[in-house]
């Protein structure tokens, strides 16, 4: 994991801009406001659908492939540095109330006083289905065609062509 200080003046300003764009989209999810949301991203593929309730901190390191659907109330805690990348493949289904958390804090209480954030990328392969209420933690890779069951907390990498469920998410079968 890498560090960055989210209280840095530049990062505070970037977050303020991204939050305002998200707020406008969530208040009025028009095509114009969706275009503004996608404009935050490093890349947004063709025919990406994002439902209202979307929230991200910066957007600049978010990559989304073609034909991906992001349902209501998705929270993406991304970072403004490349180590905080969120990469979502093509043809993915992201359920309602999913949280993609590429940013975290130190466990050690003394380190936490510095208010620095730790970040590691989240990589989601192609044709992945992430069920409602799933939480994906920093540094996780979810392989192609995988399914993450509703309410799961993904703390370890998910192999391609598998179904995982639970807290913490564990493999229940191959597909």
Short mmCIF file of C-alpha atoms in Angstrom, two decimals:
data_model
loop_
_atom_site.label_atom_id
_atom_site.label_comp_id
_atom_site.label_asym_id
_atom_site.label_seq_id
_atom_site.Cartn_x
_atom_site.Cartn_y
_atom_site.Cartn_z
CA UNK A 1 0.00 0.00 0.00
CA UNK A 2 1.09 3.54 -0.71
CA UNK A 3 0.39 6.71 1.26
CA UNK A 4 -1.06 10.08 0.39
CA UNK A 5 -2.35 12.94 2.51
CA UNK A 6 -6.00 13.59 1.63
CA UNK A 7 -5.89 16.81 3.69
CA UNK A 8 -3.39 18.39 1.29
CA UNK A 9 -4.90 21.61 -0.11
CA UNK A 10 -4.75 20.38 -3.71
CA UNK A 11 -6.50 17.11 -2.85
CA UNK A 12 -9.16 18.91 -0.81
CA UNK A 13 -9.96 21.10 -3.83
CA UNK A 14 -10.05 18.13 -6.22
CA UNK A 15 -12.38 16.25 -3.87
CA UNK A 16 -14.65 19.29 -3.50
CA UNK A 17 -15.04 19.51 -7.30
CA UNK A 18 -15.74 15.77 -7.66
CA UNK A 19 -18.25 15.82 -4.79
CA UNK A 20 -20.12 18.73 -6.37
CA UNK A 21 -20.34 16.93 -9.73
CA UNK A 22 -21.61 13.80 -7.96
CA UNK A 23 -24.14 15.88 -5.98
CA UNK A 24 -25.50 17.47 -9.14
CA UNK A 25 -25.79 14.09 -10.87
CA UNK A 26 -27.54 12.51 -7.89
CA UNK A 27 -29.98 15.40 -7.65
CA UNK A 28 -30.70 15.30 -11.38
CA UNK A 29 -29.33 12.20 -13.18
CA UNK A 30 -29.63 13.76 -16.63
CA UNK A 31 -27.47 12.86 -19.63
CA UNK A 32 -25.53 16.09 -19.15
CA UNK A 33 -24.78 15.38 -15.50
CA UNK A 34 -23.85 11.77 -16.34
CA UNK A 35 -21.43 13.16 -18.93
CA UNK A 36 -19.87 15.33 -16.20
CA UNK A 37 -19.44 12.28 -13.93
CA UNK A 38 -17.81 10.31 -16.74
CA UNK A 39 -15.63 13.34 -17.44
CA UNK A 40 -14.04 12.91 -14.02
CA UNK A 41 -12.84 9.41 -14.92
CA UNK A 42 -9.54 8.48 -16.52
CA UNK A 43 -11.58 6.33 -18.91
CA UNK A 44 -15.26 5.50 -19.36
CA UNK A 45 -16.11 2.99 -22.08
CA UNK A 46 -19.04 2.90 -24.48
CA UNK A 47 -22.58 2.39 -23.17
CA UNK A 48 -21.65 2.66 -19.47
CA UNK A 49 -24.72 3.19 -17.29
CA UNK A 50 -24.43 4.77 -13.85
CA UNK A 51 -27.54 5.14 -11.70
CA UNK A 52 -28.19 7.97 -9.24
CA UNK A 53 -26.56 7.87 -5.83
CA UNK A 54 -23.06 7.50 -7.28
CA UNK A 55 -20.23 8.94 -5.20
CA UNK A 56 -16.48 9.12 -5.76
CA UNK A 57 -13.75 11.17 -4.12
CA UNK A 58 -11.66 12.13 -7.15
CA UNK A 59 -12.50 10.06 -10.24
CA UNK A 60 -9.22 10.73 -12.02
CA UNK A 61 -7.95 7.16 -11.54
CA UNK A 62 -11.22 5.35 -12.32
CA UNK A 63 -11.23 3.19 -15.47
CA UNK A 64 -14.50 1.60 -16.64
CA UNK A 65 -14.81 -0.72 -19.63
CA UNK A 66 -17.62 -0.92 -22.16
CA UNK A 67 -21.25 -1.83 -21.34
CA UNK A 68 -20.79 -1.83 -17.56
CA UNK A 69 -23.83 -1.13 -15.38
CA UNK A 70 -23.44 0.55 -11.97
CA UNK A 71 -26.63 0.44 -9.91
CA UNK A 72 -27.88 2.96 -7.33
CA UNK A 73 -25.83 4.23 -4.39
CA UNK A 74 -22.39 3.06 -5.46
CA UNK A 75 -19.56 4.51 -3.37
CA UNK A 76 -16.05 4.58 -4.82
CA UNK A 77 -13.32 5.72 -2.44
CA UNK A 78 -10.56 6.31 -4.93
CA UNK A 79 -7.28 8.19 -4.66
CA UNK A 80 -5.77 10.89 -6.87
CA UNK A 81 -2.57 8.85 -7.32
CA UNK A 82 -2.03 5.86 -9.60
CA UNK A 83 -1.79 3.44 -6.67
CA UNK A 84 -5.44 4.28 -5.93
CA UNK A 85 -6.70 3.12 -9.30
CA UNK A 86 -10.11 1.52 -9.59
CA UNK A 87 -10.28 -0.52 -12.78
CA UNK A 88 -13.66 -2.02 -13.69
CA UNK A 89 -13.72 -4.21 -16.81
CA UNK A 90 -16.26 -4.45 -19.59
CA UNK A 91 -19.73 -6.02 -19.26
CA UNK A 92 -19.74 -5.83 -15.45
CA UNK A 93 -22.83 -5.61 -13.26
CA UNK A 94 -22.35 -3.63 -10.04
CA UNK A 95 -25.31 -4.04 -7.68
CA UNK A 96 -26.96 -1.40 -5.50
CA UNK A 97 -25.09 -0.07 -2.45
CA UNK A 98 -21.72 -1.49 -3.50
CA UNK A 99 -18.61 0.06 -1.96
CA UNK A 100 -15.24 -0.03 -3.73
CA UNK A 101 -12.75 1.14 -1.12
CA UNK A 102 -9.23 1.65 -2.52
CA UNK A 103 -8.41 3.97 0.39
CA UNK A 104 -7.93 3.13 4.06
CA UNK A 105 -6.17 4.33 7.24
CA UNK A 106 -3.39 2.95 9.42
CA UNK A 107 -4.33 0.36 12.03
CA UNK A 108 -1.59 1.64 14.35
CA UNK A 109 -3.08 4.49 16.39
CA UNK A 110 0.13 6.55 16.39
CA UNK A 111 0.40 6.36 12.59
CA UNK A 112 -3.28 7.27 12.29
CA UNK A 113 -2.59 10.62 14.00
CA UNK A 114 -0.80 11.73 10.82
CA UNK A 115 -4.15 11.52 9.00
CA UNK A 116 -2.46 9.94 5.99
CA UNK A 117 -4.41 7.59 3.79
CA UNK A 118 -3.18 4.26 2.52
CA UNK A 119 -4.22 3.20 -0.95
CA UNK A 120 -3.95 0.16 -3.22
CA UNK A 121 -5.69 -0.54 -6.54
CA UNK A 122 -8.89 -2.48 -7.02
CA UNK A 123 -9.05 -4.43 -10.27
CA UNK A 124 -12.32 -5.95 -11.44
CA UNK A 125 -12.11 -8.18 -14.53
CA UNK A 126 -14.56 -8.46 -17.42
CA UNK A 127 -18.11 -9.84 -17.07
CA UNK A 128 -18.02 -9.71 -13.26
CA UNK A 129 -21.24 -9.55 -11.24
CA UNK A 130 -20.95 -7.85 -7.86
CA UNK A 131 -24.15 -8.28 -5.86
CA UNK A 132 -25.99 -5.74 -3.72
CA UNK A 133 -24.23 -4.36 -0.66
CA UNK A 134 -20.81 -5.84 -1.43
CA UNK A 135 -17.71 -4.17 0.01
CA UNK A 136 -14.42 -4.57 -1.88
CA UNK A 137 -11.29 -3.54 0.04
CA UNK A 138 -8.07 -1.95 -1.21
CA UNK A 139 -5.62 -4.13 -3.10
CA UNK A 140 -8.19 -6.64 -4.33
CA UNK A 141 -8.36 -8.23 -7.79
CA UNK A 142 -11.57 -9.93 -8.92
CA UNK A 143 -11.01 -12.20 -11.93
CA UNK A 144 -13.04 -12.38 -15.15
CA UNK A 145 -16.55 -13.88 -14.97
CA UNK A 146 -16.54 -14.04 -11.16
CA UNK A 147 -19.67 -13.53 -9.06
CA UNK A 148 -19.57 -11.90 -5.63
CA UNK A 149 -22.73 -12.66 -3.64
CA UNK A 150 -24.83 -9.93 -2.07
CA UNK A 151 -23.59 -8.58 1.25
CA UNK A 152 -20.10 -10.06 0.90
CA UNK A 153 -16.93 -8.37 2.12
CA UNK A 154 -14.06 -9.08 -0.26
CA UNK A 155 -10.79 -9.15 1.70
CA UNK A 156 -8.80 -11.47 -0.61
CA UNK A 157 -8.42 -11.79 -4.36
CA UNK A 158 -11.19 -13.64 -6.22
CA UNK A 159 -10.19 -16.14 -8.88
CA UNK A 160 -11.75 -15.94 -12.34
CA UNK A 161 -14.84 -18.09 -12.97
CA UNK A 162 -15.76 -18.55 -9.31
CA UNK A 163 -18.58 -17.57 -6.96
CA UNK A 164 -17.66 -16.10 -3.57
CA UNK A 165 -19.97 -15.17 -0.70
CA UNK A 166 -19.84 -14.14 2.93
CA UNK A 167 -17.89 -11.99 5.37
CA UNK A 168 -15.11 -12.49 4.61
CA UNK A 169 -15.99 -13.69 1.12
CA UNK A 170 -14.99 -17.30 0.41
CA UNK A 171 -15.24 -19.41 -2.71
CA UNK A 172 -18.29 -21.66 -2.82
CA UNK A 173 -18.00 -22.97 -6.37
CA UNK A 174 -16.45 -22.75 -9.80
CA UNK A 175 -18.55 -21.60 -12.75
#
